[in-house]
Amino acid sequence: MKQTSFFHKTLLLVAMTGWFITSSAQQYEKDHHRVYYGEDLVEYADVRTFVDLGCGYAKDKNNVYMYGRILENVDPSTFRLKERHTWRNTDKDKDENTHHKRYYKTKWNVYYGTKKLDATASSFKELGGGYAKDSFTVFYYGEKVEGASASSFKYTGDGYAEDSFDAYYRGKKLK
């Protein structure tokens, strides 16, 4: 009987590991009358209009869901995910988990991840590099940038930003 080479054993181990990770990852599934996230029933989900948006998000005609739970005060008619290539945080010194968070807005509210921001949705816009603003407030990865003037604030690249009075690096005012 021929012995299996080290290469073939390693290749088999890698393939089995990839299959296990993929098969054990939670995802949305539908049957004729219900929606599940992993093994958990997604209560109140409308099967006919339910759409899996990816990365744990989904929506139907009534609600938006994250990891199988309803996101309160989120309008499903206006909720959209950005393209996946814009989700990644390129700021290497930030927490590893922040690349899963992002800004999004509904008709009335603005969120960073699941955190509702004190921001006006109608004037809110992302500037890049984790910065965003509305008419009155500037944010860096969902946190207020203290002392920043929103009316003149702009992102200049590589973590730097400025307003008419000061310069900022990664959300902190430079001296």
Short mmCIF file of N, CA and C in Angstrom, two decimals:
data_model
loop_
_atom_site.label_atom_id
_atom_site.label_comp_id
_atom_site.label_asym_id
_atom_site.label_seq_id
_atom_site.Cartn_x
_atom_site.Cartn_y
_atom_site.Cartn_z
N MET A 1 0.85 -1.18 0.00
CA MET A 1 0.00 0.00 0.00
C MET A 1 0.88 1.24 0.00
N LYS A 2 0.57 2.18 -0.82
CA LYS A 2 1.37 3.38 -1.00
C LYS A 2 1.07 4.38 0.12
N GLN A 3 2.10 4.98 0.71
CA GLN A 3 1.90 5.97 1.77
C GLN A 3 1.56 7.32 1.16
N THR A 4 0.67 8.04 1.85
CA THR A 4 0.29 9.36 1.40
C THR A 4 1.39 10.33 1.79
N SER A 5 1.77 11.20 0.87
CA SER A 5 2.84 12.15 1.15
C SER A 5 2.40 13.22 2.13
N PHE A 6 3.36 13.88 2.73
CA PHE A 6 3.08 14.97 3.66
C PHE A 6 2.28 16.06 2.97
N PHE A 7 2.60 16.36 1.71
CA PHE A 7 1.90 17.38 0.95
C PHE A 7 0.41 17.04 0.82
N HIS A 8 0.11 15.80 0.47
CA HIS A 8 -1.28 15.39 0.30
C HIS A 8 -2.05 15.43 1.61
N LYS A 9 -1.39 15.05 2.71
CA LYS A 9 -2.04 15.11 4.01
C LYS A 9 -2.34 16.56 4.40
N THR A 10 -1.38 17.45 4.14
CA THR A 10 -1.57 18.87 4.45
C THR A 10 -2.69 19.46 3.60
N LEU A 11 -2.69 19.12 2.32
CA LEU A 11 -3.74 19.61 1.44
C LEU A 11 -5.12 19.13 1.90
N LEU A 12 -5.22 17.89 2.30
CA LEU A 12 -6.48 17.36 2.80
C LEU A 12 -6.91 18.06 4.07
N LEU A 13 -5.97 18.33 4.98
CA LEU A 13 -6.28 19.02 6.24
C LEU A 13 -6.78 20.43 5.97
N VAL A 14 -6.14 21.15 5.05
CA VAL A 14 -6.56 22.51 4.70
C VAL A 14 -7.96 22.49 4.09
N ALA A 15 -8.23 21.57 3.20
CA ALA A 15 -9.54 21.48 2.57
C ALA A 15 -10.62 21.16 3.59
N MET A 16 -10.34 20.24 4.50
CA MET A 16 -11.32 19.89 5.53
C MET A 16 -11.57 21.05 6.47
N THR A 17 -10.53 21.79 6.83
CA THR A 17 -10.68 22.95 7.70
C THR A 17 -11.53 24.02 7.03
N GLY A 18 -11.27 24.30 5.77
CA GLY A 18 -12.06 25.28 5.02
C GLY A 18 -13.51 24.88 4.93
N TRP A 19 -13.77 23.60 4.68
CA TRP A 19 -15.14 23.11 4.62
C TRP A 19 -15.83 23.28 5.97
N PHE A 20 -15.13 22.95 7.07
CA PHE A 20 -15.72 23.05 8.40
C PHE A 20 -16.05 24.49 8.73
N ILE A 21 -15.15 25.42 8.46
CA ILE A 21 -15.39 26.83 8.76
C ILE A 21 -16.57 27.34 7.94
N THR A 22 -16.60 27.02 6.67
CA THR A 22 -17.69 27.47 5.81
C THR A 22 -19.03 26.87 6.22
N SER A 23 -19.02 25.58 6.54
CA SER A 23 -20.28 24.93 6.87
C SER A 23 -20.79 25.31 8.25
N SER A 24 -19.90 25.74 9.17
CA SER A 24 -20.36 26.09 10.51
C SER A 24 -20.66 27.57 10.65
N ALA A 25 -20.37 28.38 9.63
CA ALA A 25 -20.66 29.81 9.69
C ALA A 25 -22.16 30.01 9.67
N GLN A 26 -22.65 30.91 10.51
CA GLN A 26 -24.08 31.15 10.53
C GLN A 26 -24.49 31.95 9.31
N GLN A 27 -25.65 31.61 8.80
CA GLN A 27 -26.20 32.33 7.67
C GLN A 27 -27.71 32.24 7.72
N TYR A 28 -28.36 33.05 6.90
CA TYR A 28 -29.82 33.03 6.83
C TYR A 28 -30.26 31.90 5.91
N GLU A 29 -31.32 31.21 6.32
CA GLU A 29 -31.93 30.18 5.49
C GLU A 29 -33.44 30.30 5.60
N LYS A 30 -34.13 29.97 4.51
CA LYS A 30 -35.59 30.06 4.48
C LYS A 30 -36.17 28.69 4.17
N ASP A 31 -37.31 28.39 4.79
CA ASP A 31 -38.13 27.29 4.31
C ASP A 31 -39.42 27.94 3.80
N HIS A 32 -40.47 27.21 3.63
CA HIS A 32 -41.69 27.78 3.04
C HIS A 32 -42.38 28.81 3.92
N HIS A 33 -42.18 28.72 5.24
CA HIS A 33 -42.94 29.60 6.14
C HIS A 33 -42.09 30.37 7.14
N ARG A 34 -40.80 30.06 7.25
CA ARG A 34 -39.97 30.67 8.28
C ARG A 34 -38.59 31.04 7.76
N VAL A 35 -37.93 31.94 8.52
CA VAL A 35 -36.55 32.33 8.23
C VAL A 35 -35.72 31.99 9.46
N TYR A 36 -34.52 31.48 9.23
CA TYR A 36 -33.61 31.12 10.32
C TYR A 36 -32.28 31.82 10.13
N TYR A 37 -31.65 32.16 11.25
CA TYR A 37 -30.25 32.60 11.22
C TYR A 37 -29.49 31.55 12.00
N GLY A 38 -28.69 30.76 11.30
CA GLY A 38 -28.10 29.58 11.93
C GLY A 38 -29.23 28.65 12.29
N GLU A 39 -29.31 28.27 13.55
CA GLU A 39 -30.38 27.39 14.02
C GLU A 39 -31.52 28.16 14.67
N ASP A 40 -31.39 29.49 14.79
CA ASP A 40 -32.38 30.31 15.49
C ASP A 40 -33.43 30.85 14.53
N LEU A 41 -34.69 30.77 14.95
CA LEU A 41 -35.79 31.32 14.19
C LEU A 41 -35.71 32.85 14.21
N VAL A 42 -35.85 33.48 13.05
CA VAL A 42 -35.90 34.94 12.97
C VAL A 42 -37.36 35.32 13.08
N GLU A 43 -37.74 35.74 14.30
CA GLU A 43 -39.14 36.05 14.55
C GLU A 43 -39.58 37.27 13.73
N TYR A 44 -40.81 37.27 13.32
CA TYR A 44 -41.47 38.35 12.60
C TYR A 44 -40.95 38.54 11.17
N ALA A 45 -40.07 37.70 10.70
CA ALA A 45 -39.56 37.86 9.33
C ALA A 45 -40.63 37.47 8.32
N ASP A 46 -40.76 38.27 7.27
CA ASP A 46 -41.68 37.99 6.18
C ASP A 46 -40.93 37.20 5.11
N VAL A 47 -41.23 35.91 5.01
CA VAL A 47 -40.48 35.01 4.12
C VAL A 47 -40.52 35.47 2.67
N ARG A 48 -41.67 35.96 2.22
CA ARG A 48 -41.81 36.32 0.81
C ARG A 48 -40.93 37.50 0.39
N THR A 49 -40.68 38.46 1.30
CA THR A 49 -39.90 39.65 0.94
C THR A 49 -38.50 39.64 1.58
N PHE A 50 -38.13 38.56 2.26
CA PHE A 50 -36.86 38.49 2.98
C PHE A 50 -35.69 38.38 2.01
N VAL A 51 -34.65 39.21 2.24
CA VAL A 51 -33.45 39.20 1.41
C VAL A 51 -32.22 39.20 2.31
N ASP A 52 -31.33 38.24 2.08
CA ASP A 52 -30.05 38.18 2.80
C ASP A 52 -29.10 39.15 2.10
N LEU A 53 -28.63 40.16 2.84
CA LEU A 53 -27.76 41.19 2.27
C LEU A 53 -26.28 40.86 2.42
N GLY A 54 -25.97 39.85 3.21
CA GLY A 54 -24.58 39.46 3.44
C GLY A 54 -24.03 40.06 4.73
N CYS A 55 -22.94 39.47 5.22
CA CYS A 55 -22.25 39.93 6.42
C CYS A 55 -23.17 40.04 7.64
N GLY A 56 -24.15 39.17 7.74
CA GLY A 56 -25.05 39.16 8.88
C GLY A 56 -26.26 40.06 8.76
N TYR A 57 -26.35 40.85 7.70
CA TYR A 57 -27.48 41.76 7.50
C TYR A 57 -28.52 41.14 6.57
N ALA A 58 -29.79 41.48 6.81
CA ALA A 58 -30.89 41.06 5.95
C ALA A 58 -32.02 42.05 6.14
N LYS A 59 -33.01 41.99 5.26
CA LYS A 59 -34.18 42.84 5.43
C LYS A 59 -35.37 42.20 4.75
N ASP A 60 -36.54 42.65 5.18
CA ASP A 60 -37.79 42.29 4.52
C ASP A 60 -38.61 43.57 4.43
N LYS A 61 -39.89 43.46 4.08
CA LYS A 61 -40.69 44.67 3.89
C LYS A 61 -40.92 45.43 5.20
N ASN A 62 -40.74 44.77 6.35
CA ASN A 62 -41.04 45.39 7.63
C ASN A 62 -39.83 45.78 8.48
N ASN A 63 -38.73 45.03 8.37
CA ASN A 63 -37.60 45.21 9.29
C ASN A 63 -36.26 45.03 8.59
N VAL A 64 -35.21 45.51 9.29
CA VAL A 64 -33.83 45.23 8.92
C VAL A 64 -33.27 44.38 10.05
N TYR A 65 -32.48 43.35 9.70
CA TYR A 65 -31.95 42.41 10.67
C TYR A 65 -30.42 42.41 10.63
N MET A 66 -29.83 42.24 11.81
CA MET A 66 -28.39 42.04 11.90
C MET A 66 -28.19 40.83 12.80
N TYR A 67 -27.52 39.80 12.27
CA TYR A 67 -27.30 38.55 12.99
C TYR A 67 -28.60 37.96 13.52
N GLY A 68 -29.67 38.09 12.74
CA GLY A 68 -30.94 37.49 13.09
C GLY A 68 -31.83 38.30 14.01
N ARG A 69 -31.35 39.46 14.44
CA ARG A 69 -32.14 40.30 15.35
C ARG A 69 -32.57 41.58 14.64
N ILE A 70 -33.75 42.07 14.99
CA ILE A 70 -34.29 43.28 14.38
C ILE A 70 -33.48 44.49 14.84
N LEU A 71 -33.10 45.34 13.89
CA LEU A 71 -32.47 46.62 14.21
C LEU A 71 -33.60 47.63 14.41
N GLU A 72 -33.70 48.15 15.60
CA GLU A 72 -34.78 49.08 15.92
C GLU A 72 -34.60 50.39 15.15
N ASN A 73 -35.70 51.00 14.76
CA ASN A 73 -35.73 52.32 14.12
C ASN A 73 -34.93 52.40 12.83
N VAL A 74 -34.82 51.30 12.11
CA VAL A 74 -34.14 51.29 10.82
C VAL A 74 -35.18 51.03 9.74
N ASP A 75 -35.25 51.91 8.76
CA ASP A 75 -36.24 51.84 7.69
C ASP A 75 -35.76 50.88 6.59
N PRO A 76 -36.44 49.75 6.40
CA PRO A 76 -35.98 48.80 5.39
C PRO A 76 -36.09 49.33 3.96
N SER A 77 -36.95 50.30 3.72
CA SER A 77 -37.08 50.82 2.36
C SER A 77 -35.88 51.67 1.94
N THR A 78 -35.14 52.21 2.90
CA THR A 78 -33.98 53.03 2.55
C THR A 78 -32.66 52.39 2.94
N PHE A 79 -32.70 51.28 3.67
CA PHE A 79 -31.46 50.64 4.14
C PHE A 79 -30.73 49.98 2.99
N ARG A 80 -29.44 50.27 2.86
CA ARG A 80 -28.58 49.68 1.84
C ARG A 80 -27.21 49.39 2.44
N LEU A 81 -26.55 48.36 1.97
CA LEU A 81 -25.16 48.11 2.33
C LEU A 81 -24.28 48.69 1.24
N LYS A 82 -23.15 49.23 1.65
CA LYS A 82 -22.19 49.68 0.65
C LYS A 82 -21.52 48.48 0.02
N GLU A 83 -20.82 48.69 -1.07
CA GLU A 83 -20.09 47.60 -1.68
C GLU A 83 -19.02 47.12 -0.72
N ARG A 84 -18.75 45.84 -0.74
CA ARG A 84 -17.85 45.23 0.23
C ARG A 84 -16.46 45.84 0.26
N HIS A 85 -15.92 46.28 -0.86
CA HIS A 85 -14.57 46.81 -0.85
C HIS A 85 -14.47 48.12 -0.07
N THR A 86 -15.57 48.79 0.23
CA THR A 86 -15.52 50.03 1.01
C THR A 86 -15.64 49.78 2.50
N TRP A 87 -15.89 48.52 2.91
CA TRP A 87 -16.09 48.23 4.32
C TRP A 87 -14.79 48.19 5.10
N ARG A 88 -13.71 47.86 4.46
CA ARG A 88 -12.47 47.58 5.16
C ARG A 88 -11.85 48.85 5.73
N ASN A 89 -11.41 48.77 6.98
CA ASN A 89 -10.73 49.87 7.64
C ASN A 89 -9.25 49.78 7.31
N THR A 90 -8.70 50.77 6.65
CA THR A 90 -7.29 50.74 6.30
C THR A 90 -6.42 51.36 7.39
N ASP A 91 -7.00 51.85 8.43
CA ASP A 91 -6.27 52.47 9.52
C ASP A 91 -5.72 51.36 10.41
N LYS A 92 -4.45 50.98 10.25
CA LYS A 92 -3.89 49.80 10.89
C LYS A 92 -3.87 49.86 12.41
N ASP A 93 -3.85 51.04 13.00
CA ASP A 93 -3.78 51.15 14.45
C ASP A 93 -5.14 51.05 15.12
N LYS A 94 -6.22 51.00 14.34
CA LYS A 94 -7.56 50.89 14.93
C LYS A 94 -7.80 49.45 15.39
N ASP A 95 -8.80 49.28 16.24
CA ASP A 95 -9.20 47.97 16.73
C ASP A 95 -9.54 47.05 15.57
N GLU A 96 -9.14 45.78 15.66
CA GLU A 96 -9.39 44.81 14.61
C GLU A 96 -10.87 44.69 14.25
N ASN A 97 -11.77 44.91 15.20
CA ASN A 97 -13.20 44.71 14.96
C ASN A 97 -13.84 45.88 14.23
N THR A 98 -13.18 47.02 14.10
CA THR A 98 -13.84 48.17 13.50
C THR A 98 -14.09 47.99 12.01
N HIS A 99 -13.37 47.08 11.34
CA HIS A 99 -13.62 46.93 9.90
C HIS A 99 -15.00 46.33 9.62
N HIS A 100 -15.66 45.78 10.63
CA HIS A 100 -17.01 45.29 10.43
C HIS A 100 -18.04 46.40 10.61
N LYS A 101 -17.63 47.50 11.24
CA LYS A 101 -18.54 48.60 11.47
C LYS A 101 -18.44 49.59 10.32
N ARG A 102 -19.51 50.31 10.11
CA ARG A 102 -19.51 51.32 9.05
C ARG A 102 -20.66 52.27 9.31
N TYR A 103 -20.63 53.38 8.61
CA TYR A 103 -21.73 54.34 8.70
C TYR A 103 -22.85 53.90 7.78
N TYR A 104 -24.07 54.10 8.20
CA TYR A 104 -25.21 53.96 7.31
C TYR A 104 -26.34 54.82 7.86
N LYS A 105 -27.22 55.20 6.99
CA LYS A 105 -28.32 56.06 7.43
C LYS A 105 -29.63 55.59 6.87
N THR A 106 -30.67 55.92 7.61
CA THR A 106 -32.03 55.68 7.17
C THR A 106 -32.61 57.04 6.85
N LYS A 107 -33.88 57.09 6.63
CA LYS A 107 -34.52 58.37 6.31
C LYS A 107 -34.34 59.38 7.44
N TRP A 108 -34.34 58.90 8.70
CA TRP A 108 -34.30 59.82 9.85
C TRP A 108 -33.06 59.67 10.74
N ASN A 109 -32.35 58.55 10.70
CA ASN A 109 -31.28 58.28 11.65
C ASN A 109 -29.97 57.95 10.95
N VAL A 110 -28.87 58.10 11.72
CA VAL A 110 -27.54 57.75 11.25
C VAL A 110 -26.94 56.78 12.26
N TYR A 111 -26.26 55.74 11.76
CA TYR A 111 -25.67 54.71 12.60
C TYR A 111 -24.21 54.50 12.24
N TYR A 112 -23.44 54.08 13.24
CA TYR A 112 -22.10 53.55 13.00
C TYR A 112 -22.11 52.17 13.62
N GLY A 113 -22.08 51.13 12.79
CA GLY A 113 -22.33 49.78 13.28
C GLY A 113 -23.76 49.75 13.79
N THR A 114 -23.95 49.34 15.04
CA THR A 114 -25.29 49.33 15.63
C THR A 114 -25.52 50.54 16.51
N LYS A 115 -24.53 51.41 16.64
CA LYS A 115 -24.64 52.59 17.50
C LYS A 115 -25.33 53.73 16.75
N LYS A 116 -26.43 54.22 17.32
CA LYS A 116 -27.13 55.35 16.72
C LYS A 116 -26.37 56.63 17.07
N LEU A 117 -26.07 57.43 16.06
CA LEU A 117 -25.32 58.68 16.25
C LEU A 117 -26.27 59.85 16.42
N ASP A 118 -25.80 60.85 17.14
CA ASP A 118 -26.55 62.10 17.28
C ASP A 118 -26.21 62.95 16.06
N ALA A 119 -26.82 62.60 14.93
CA ALA A 119 -26.53 63.25 13.65
C ALA A 119 -27.82 63.41 12.85
N THR A 120 -27.81 64.40 11.97
CA THR A 120 -28.96 64.66 11.10
C THR A 120 -28.76 63.91 9.79
N ALA A 121 -29.66 62.96 9.50
CA ALA A 121 -29.51 62.11 8.33
C ALA A 121 -29.53 62.90 7.02
N SER A 122 -30.34 63.92 6.93
CA SER A 122 -30.48 64.65 5.67
C SER A 122 -29.20 65.38 5.25
N SER A 123 -28.35 65.78 6.21
CA SER A 123 -27.12 66.48 5.87
C SER A 123 -25.87 65.62 6.09
N PHE A 124 -26.04 64.36 6.49
CA PHE A 124 -24.92 63.50 6.82
C PHE A 124 -24.21 63.01 5.57
N LYS A 125 -22.87 63.03 5.60
CA LYS A 125 -22.10 62.47 4.50
C LYS A 125 -20.76 61.95 5.00
N GLU A 126 -20.30 60.87 4.38
CA GLU A 126 -18.99 60.31 4.69
C GLU A 126 -17.94 61.08 3.92
N LEU A 127 -16.79 61.31 4.57
CA LEU A 127 -15.72 62.07 3.95
C LEU A 127 -14.55 61.19 3.53
N GLY A 128 -14.47 59.97 4.09
CA GLY A 128 -13.37 59.06 3.82
C GLY A 128 -12.48 58.92 5.04
N GLY A 129 -11.70 57.85 5.09
CA GLY A 129 -10.75 57.63 6.17
C GLY A 129 -11.38 57.50 7.54
N GLY A 130 -12.66 57.14 7.62
CA GLY A 130 -13.35 57.03 8.90
C GLY A 130 -14.04 58.30 9.34
N TYR A 131 -13.81 59.40 8.63
CA TYR A 131 -14.44 60.67 8.96
C TYR A 131 -15.80 60.80 8.28
N ALA A 132 -16.72 61.48 8.97
CA ALA A 132 -18.04 61.79 8.43
C ALA A 132 -18.53 63.04 9.15
N LYS A 133 -19.56 63.68 8.59
CA LYS A 133 -20.10 64.87 9.24
C LYS A 133 -21.54 65.09 8.81
N ASP A 134 -22.24 65.86 9.65
CA ASP A 134 -23.52 66.42 9.26
C ASP A 134 -23.34 67.94 9.32
N SER A 135 -24.39 68.70 9.36
CA SER A 135 -24.27 70.16 9.36
C SER A 135 -23.58 70.72 10.60
N PHE A 136 -23.59 69.95 11.70
CA PHE A 136 -23.11 70.50 12.97
C PHE A 136 -21.98 69.72 13.61
N THR A 137 -21.85 68.42 13.32
CA THR A 137 -20.94 67.55 14.05
C THR A 137 -20.05 66.77 13.09
N VAL A 138 -18.79 66.57 13.52
CA VAL A 138 -17.84 65.75 12.77
C VAL A 138 -17.61 64.46 13.56
N PHE A 139 -17.50 63.33 12.86
CA PHE A 139 -17.29 62.03 13.48
C PHE A 139 -16.05 61.36 12.91
N TYR A 140 -15.38 60.58 13.76
CA TYR A 140 -14.27 59.74 13.33
C TYR A 140 -14.57 58.34 13.84
N TYR A 141 -14.82 57.41 12.92
CA TYR A 141 -15.23 56.05 13.27
C TYR A 141 -16.33 56.06 14.32
N GLY A 142 -17.34 56.88 14.13
CA GLY A 142 -18.52 56.91 14.97
C GLY A 142 -18.41 57.72 16.24
N GLU A 143 -17.25 58.30 16.52
CA GLU A 143 -17.06 59.12 17.72
C GLU A 143 -16.98 60.59 17.31
N LYS A 144 -17.56 61.47 18.14
CA LYS A 144 -17.51 62.91 17.84
C LYS A 144 -16.08 63.42 17.89
N VAL A 145 -15.74 64.27 16.96
CA VAL A 145 -14.44 64.94 16.96
C VAL A 145 -14.66 66.28 17.66
N GLU A 146 -14.19 66.37 18.90
CA GLU A 146 -14.43 67.55 19.71
C GLU A 146 -13.76 68.79 19.11
N GLY A 147 -14.51 69.87 19.06
CA GLY A 147 -13.99 71.16 18.62
C GLY A 147 -13.91 71.35 17.12
N ALA A 148 -14.25 70.34 16.34
CA ALA A 148 -14.16 70.45 14.88
C ALA A 148 -15.32 71.28 14.34
N SER A 149 -15.02 72.11 13.36
CA SER A 149 -16.04 72.92 12.70
C SER A 149 -16.56 72.17 11.47
N ALA A 150 -17.77 71.67 11.55
CA ALA A 150 -18.33 70.85 10.48
C ALA A 150 -18.46 71.61 9.16
N SER A 151 -18.74 72.90 9.22
CA SER A 151 -18.97 73.65 7.98
C SER A 151 -17.74 73.70 7.07
N SER A 152 -16.54 73.66 7.65
CA SER A 152 -15.32 73.74 6.82
C SER A 152 -14.47 72.48 6.90
N PHE A 153 -14.95 71.45 7.59
CA PHE A 153 -14.15 70.24 7.82
C PHE A 153 -14.02 69.43 6.53
N LYS A 154 -12.78 68.97 6.27
CA LYS A 154 -12.56 68.09 5.12
C LYS A 154 -11.43 67.11 5.43
N TYR A 155 -11.54 65.94 4.84
CA TYR A 155 -10.54 64.88 4.97
C TYR A 155 -9.46 65.14 3.92
N THR A 156 -8.19 65.11 4.36
CA THR A 156 -7.10 65.39 3.42
C THR A 156 -6.28 64.16 3.06
N GLY A 157 -6.52 63.02 3.72
CA GLY A 157 -5.85 61.77 3.37
C GLY A 157 -4.92 61.26 4.47
N ASP A 158 -4.66 59.97 4.46
CA ASP A 158 -3.74 59.30 5.39
C ASP A 158 -4.05 59.58 6.85
N GLY A 159 -5.32 59.67 7.22
CA GLY A 159 -5.70 59.91 8.61
C GLY A 159 -5.79 61.37 8.99
N TYR A 160 -5.37 62.27 8.10
CA TYR A 160 -5.37 63.71 8.39
C TYR A 160 -6.65 64.38 7.88
N ALA A 161 -7.06 65.42 8.60
CA ALA A 161 -8.21 66.23 8.20
C ALA A 161 -7.96 67.64 8.71
N GLU A 162 -8.79 68.57 8.25
CA GLU A 162 -8.64 69.96 8.69
C GLU A 162 -9.97 70.68 8.61
N ASP A 163 -10.06 71.74 9.41
CA ASP A 163 -11.14 72.70 9.26
C ASP A 163 -10.49 74.07 9.14
N SER A 164 -11.24 75.14 9.20
CA SER A 164 -10.68 76.49 9.02
C SER A 164 -9.69 76.88 10.12
N PHE A 165 -9.76 76.19 11.26
CA PHE A 165 -8.96 76.61 12.41
C PHE A 165 -7.89 75.63 12.84
N ASP A 166 -8.10 74.34 12.64
CA ASP A 166 -7.21 73.32 13.18
C ASP A 166 -6.98 72.19 12.19
N ALA A 167 -5.95 71.38 12.51
CA ALA A 167 -5.67 70.15 11.77
C ALA A 167 -5.90 68.98 12.71
N TYR A 168 -6.25 67.81 12.15
CA TYR A 168 -6.59 66.64 12.95
C TYR A 168 -5.89 65.42 12.36
N TYR A 169 -5.52 64.50 13.26
CA TYR A 169 -4.96 63.24 12.83
C TYR A 169 -5.69 62.14 13.57
N ARG A 170 -6.31 61.25 12.79
CA ARG A 170 -7.09 60.14 13.34
C ARG A 170 -8.09 60.60 14.40
N GLY A 171 -8.75 61.70 14.11
CA GLY A 171 -9.83 62.20 14.97
C GLY A 171 -9.39 63.06 16.13
N LYS A 172 -8.09 63.28 16.30
CA LYS A 172 -7.57 64.09 17.41
C LYS A 172 -6.96 65.38 16.87
N LYS A 173 -7.25 66.48 17.57
CA LYS A 173 -6.71 67.79 17.18
C LYS A 173 -5.20 67.82 17.37
N LEU A 174 -4.48 68.28 16.35
CA LEU A 174 -3.03 68.41 16.45
C LEU A 174 -2.67 69.72 17.13
N LYS A 175 -1.59 69.70 17.90
CA LYS A 175 -1.16 70.91 18.61
C LYS A 175 -0.26 71.74 17.72
#
